[in-house]
Coordinates of C-alpha atoms in Angstrom, one line a residue:
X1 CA 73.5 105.6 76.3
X2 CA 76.4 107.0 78.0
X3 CA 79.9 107.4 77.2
X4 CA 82.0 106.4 80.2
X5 CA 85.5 105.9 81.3
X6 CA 86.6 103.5 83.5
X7 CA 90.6 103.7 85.1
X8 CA 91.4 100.8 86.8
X9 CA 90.2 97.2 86.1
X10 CA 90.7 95.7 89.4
X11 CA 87.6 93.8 90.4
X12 CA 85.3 96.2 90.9
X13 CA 86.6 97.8 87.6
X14 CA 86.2 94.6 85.8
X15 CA 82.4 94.1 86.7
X16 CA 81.5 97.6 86.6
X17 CA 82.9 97.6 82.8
X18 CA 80.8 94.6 81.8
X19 CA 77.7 95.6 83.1
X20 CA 77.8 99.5 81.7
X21 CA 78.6 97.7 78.3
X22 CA 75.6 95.4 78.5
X23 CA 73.9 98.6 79.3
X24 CA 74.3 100.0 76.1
X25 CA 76.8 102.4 77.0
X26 CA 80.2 103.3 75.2
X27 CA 83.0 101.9 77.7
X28 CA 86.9 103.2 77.0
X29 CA 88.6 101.4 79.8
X30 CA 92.2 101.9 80.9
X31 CA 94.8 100.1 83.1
X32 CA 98.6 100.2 83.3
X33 CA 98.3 96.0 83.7
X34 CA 97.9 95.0 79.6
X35 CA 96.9 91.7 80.8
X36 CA 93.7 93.3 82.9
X37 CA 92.5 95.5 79.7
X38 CA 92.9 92.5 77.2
X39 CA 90.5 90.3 79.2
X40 CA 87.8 93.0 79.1
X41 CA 88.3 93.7 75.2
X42 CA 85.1 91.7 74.0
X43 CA 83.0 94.3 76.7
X44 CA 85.1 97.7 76.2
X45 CA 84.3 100.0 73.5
X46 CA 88.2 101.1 73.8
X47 CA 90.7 99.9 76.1
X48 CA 94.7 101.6 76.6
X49 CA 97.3 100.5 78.5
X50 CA 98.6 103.3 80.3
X51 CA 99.8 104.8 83.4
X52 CA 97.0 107.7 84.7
X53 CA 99.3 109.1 87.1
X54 CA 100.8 110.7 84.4
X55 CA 98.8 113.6 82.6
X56 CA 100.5 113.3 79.3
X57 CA 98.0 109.8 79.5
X58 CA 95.3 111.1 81.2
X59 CA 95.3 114.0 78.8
X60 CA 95.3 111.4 75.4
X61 CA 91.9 110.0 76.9
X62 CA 90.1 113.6 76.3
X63 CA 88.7 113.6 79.4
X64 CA 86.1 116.2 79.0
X65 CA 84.4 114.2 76.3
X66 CA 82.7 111.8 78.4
X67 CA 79.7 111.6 80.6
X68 CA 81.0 109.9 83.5
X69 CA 84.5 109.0 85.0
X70 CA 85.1 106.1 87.3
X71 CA 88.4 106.0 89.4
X72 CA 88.5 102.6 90.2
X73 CA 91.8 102.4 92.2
X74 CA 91.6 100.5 95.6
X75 CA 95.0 99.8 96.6
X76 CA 97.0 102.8 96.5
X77 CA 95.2 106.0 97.7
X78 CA 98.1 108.6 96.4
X79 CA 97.8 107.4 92.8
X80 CA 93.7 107.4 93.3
X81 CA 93.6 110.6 94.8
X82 CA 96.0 111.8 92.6
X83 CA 94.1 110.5 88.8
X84 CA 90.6 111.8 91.1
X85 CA 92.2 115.0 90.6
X86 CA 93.4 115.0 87.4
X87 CA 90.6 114.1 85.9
X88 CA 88.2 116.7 87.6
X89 CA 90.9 119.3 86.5
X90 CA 90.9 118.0 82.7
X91 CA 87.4 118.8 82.6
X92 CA 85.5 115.7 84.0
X93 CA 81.9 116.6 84.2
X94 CA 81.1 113.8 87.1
X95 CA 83.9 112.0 88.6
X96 CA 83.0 108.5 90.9
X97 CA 85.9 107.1 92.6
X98 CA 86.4 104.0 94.5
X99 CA 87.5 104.4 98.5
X100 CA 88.0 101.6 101.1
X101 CA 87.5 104.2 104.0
X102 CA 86.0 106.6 105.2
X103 CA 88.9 109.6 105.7
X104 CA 89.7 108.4 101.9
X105 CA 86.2 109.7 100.9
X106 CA 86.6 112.9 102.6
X107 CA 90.3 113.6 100.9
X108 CA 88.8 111.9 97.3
X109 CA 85.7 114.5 97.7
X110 CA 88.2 117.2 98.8
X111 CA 90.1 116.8 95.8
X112 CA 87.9 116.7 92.5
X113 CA 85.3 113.3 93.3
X114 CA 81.6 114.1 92.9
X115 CA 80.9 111.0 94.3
X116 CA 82.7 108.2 96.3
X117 CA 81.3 104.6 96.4
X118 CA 82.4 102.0 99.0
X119 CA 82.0 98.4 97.1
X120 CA 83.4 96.0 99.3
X121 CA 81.5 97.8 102.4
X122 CA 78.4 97.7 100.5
X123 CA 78.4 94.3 100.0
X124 CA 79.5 93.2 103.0
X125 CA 76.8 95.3 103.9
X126 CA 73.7 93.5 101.9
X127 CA 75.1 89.9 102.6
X128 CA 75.5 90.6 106.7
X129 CA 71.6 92.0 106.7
X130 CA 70.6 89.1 104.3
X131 CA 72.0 86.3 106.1
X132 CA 71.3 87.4 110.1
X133 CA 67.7 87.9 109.7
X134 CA 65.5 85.4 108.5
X135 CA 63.6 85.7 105.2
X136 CA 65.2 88.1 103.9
X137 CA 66.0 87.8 100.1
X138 CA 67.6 91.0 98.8
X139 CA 68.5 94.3 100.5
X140 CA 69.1 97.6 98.9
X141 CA 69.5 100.6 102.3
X142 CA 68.7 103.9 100.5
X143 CA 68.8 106.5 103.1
X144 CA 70.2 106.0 107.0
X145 CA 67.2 104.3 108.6
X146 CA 65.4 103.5 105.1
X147 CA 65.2 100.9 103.4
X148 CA 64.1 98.2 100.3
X149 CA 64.0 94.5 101.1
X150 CA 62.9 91.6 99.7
X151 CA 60.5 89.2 102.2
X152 CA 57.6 86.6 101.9
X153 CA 54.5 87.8 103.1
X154 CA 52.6 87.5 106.8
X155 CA 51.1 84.2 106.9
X156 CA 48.2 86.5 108.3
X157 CA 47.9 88.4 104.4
X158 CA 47.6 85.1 102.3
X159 CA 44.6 84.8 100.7
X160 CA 44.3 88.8 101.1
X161 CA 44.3 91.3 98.7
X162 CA 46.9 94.2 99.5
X163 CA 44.2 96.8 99.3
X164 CA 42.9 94.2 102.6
X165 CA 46.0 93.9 104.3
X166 CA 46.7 97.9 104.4
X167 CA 50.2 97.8 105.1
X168 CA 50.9 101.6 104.8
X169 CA 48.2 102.4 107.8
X170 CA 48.9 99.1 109.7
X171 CA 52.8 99.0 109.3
X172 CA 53.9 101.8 108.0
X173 CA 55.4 100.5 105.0
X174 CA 55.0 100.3 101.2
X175 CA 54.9 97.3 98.9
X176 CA 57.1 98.3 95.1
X177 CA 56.8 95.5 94.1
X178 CA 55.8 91.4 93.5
X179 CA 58.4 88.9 92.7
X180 CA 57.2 85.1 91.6
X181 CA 60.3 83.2 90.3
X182 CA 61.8 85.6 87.9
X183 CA 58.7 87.4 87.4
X184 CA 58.5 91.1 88.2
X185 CA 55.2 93.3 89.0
X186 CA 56.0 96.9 90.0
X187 CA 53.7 99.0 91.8
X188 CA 50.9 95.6 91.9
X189 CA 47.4 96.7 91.9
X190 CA 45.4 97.0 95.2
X191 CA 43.2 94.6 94.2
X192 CA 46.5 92.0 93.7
X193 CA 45.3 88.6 96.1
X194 CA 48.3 87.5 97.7
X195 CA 49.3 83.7 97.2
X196 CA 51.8 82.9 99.8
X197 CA 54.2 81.7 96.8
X198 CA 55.2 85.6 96.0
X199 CA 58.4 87.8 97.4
X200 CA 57.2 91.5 98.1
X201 CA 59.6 94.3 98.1
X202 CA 59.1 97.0 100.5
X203 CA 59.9 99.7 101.7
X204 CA 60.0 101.6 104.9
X205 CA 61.8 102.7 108.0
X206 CA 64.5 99.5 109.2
X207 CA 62.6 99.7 112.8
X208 CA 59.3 98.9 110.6
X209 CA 60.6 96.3 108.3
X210 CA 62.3 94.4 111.6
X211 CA 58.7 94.3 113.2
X212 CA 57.5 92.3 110.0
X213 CA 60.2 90.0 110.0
X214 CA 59.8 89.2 113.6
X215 CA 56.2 88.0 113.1
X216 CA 57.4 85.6 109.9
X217 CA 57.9 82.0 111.1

């Protein structure tokens, strides 16, 4: 369990706050819109109305006594680069904030932010890969060039066990793990046989992965 604050419940605010909460992690949230905190009340741990471009307010939120800070501001970059700073300077031992593009990340990073996430890219991101290629389920891209995704297997590895098919010296991949339904089996045994009625989720270099793809009909 964490404690975490969260400025700004825009959209991505909103969602992050209600999935940290169901995480089991103390949640103070904070927005100058009352109506946006009141909706998240049943989620937050604590919730303020206030204005975070001014450091009398940022200051009341003791800063320094929780594990993470989100900066959750999307549509004006002053105020978010401005609270980004703030809250580093208050004491904010690690500070994520919320930019749209990419010379925002380098000021945000400049200025206080130990990390800077891109939602809206992101997604756009993981619904582009999922629906141009075929068979793809999920996506997650880790590293430039690497990457997790969710496929069927080769009609060629049905009725083969994985130690069989040998995908790390024959395609230079890894499987993490077997999906049936809403079933989950990380790391599956070599001896696992596969159905045909599974999702695997691999991993591997995108150049890899795309040579799979191409051979599933």
């Amino acid at each position: 369990m964490k404690t975490i604050l969260i400025i700004g419940m825009g959209r991505f605010g909103h969602h992050l706050c209600i999935n940290l909460s169901k995480m089991n992690n103390e949640v103070m949230i904070i927005d100058k819109d009352e109506e946006k905190v009141s909706d998240l009340l049943p989620y937050a741990t604590t919730a303020k109305v206030g204005d975070c471009t001014n450091e009398e307010v940022l200051r009341s939120l003791g800063i320094s006594n929780f594990d993470l800070c989100f900066v959750c501001i999307g549509s004006n970059f002053q105020s978010s680069l401005e609270i980004t700073s703030l809250v580093k300077e208050m004491g904010g031992k690690y500070v994520v904030s919320k930019a749209n593009r990419d010379i925002h990340a380098k000021f945000l990073l400049r200025n206080g932010a130990d990390e800077v996430v891109y939602p809206d890219r992101d997604i756009a991101e993981k619904i582009a890969v999922r629906h141009s290629a075929n068979h793809v389920f999920d996506y997650v891209e880790l590293t430039e060039g690497y990457s997790i995704l969710e496929i069927p297997p080769l009609p060629s590895w049905v009725g083969k066990s994985i130690k069989q098919v040998d995908v790390r010296a024959k395609y230079h991949v890894s499987i993490l793990g077997i999906k049936v339904e809403r079933d989950v089996k990380l790391l599956p045994h070599a001896d696992y046989v596969l159905t045909g009625n599974e999702h695997l989720m691999i991993i591997g270099q995108r150049n890899d992965i795309d040579k799979i793809l191409a051979n599933i009909k």
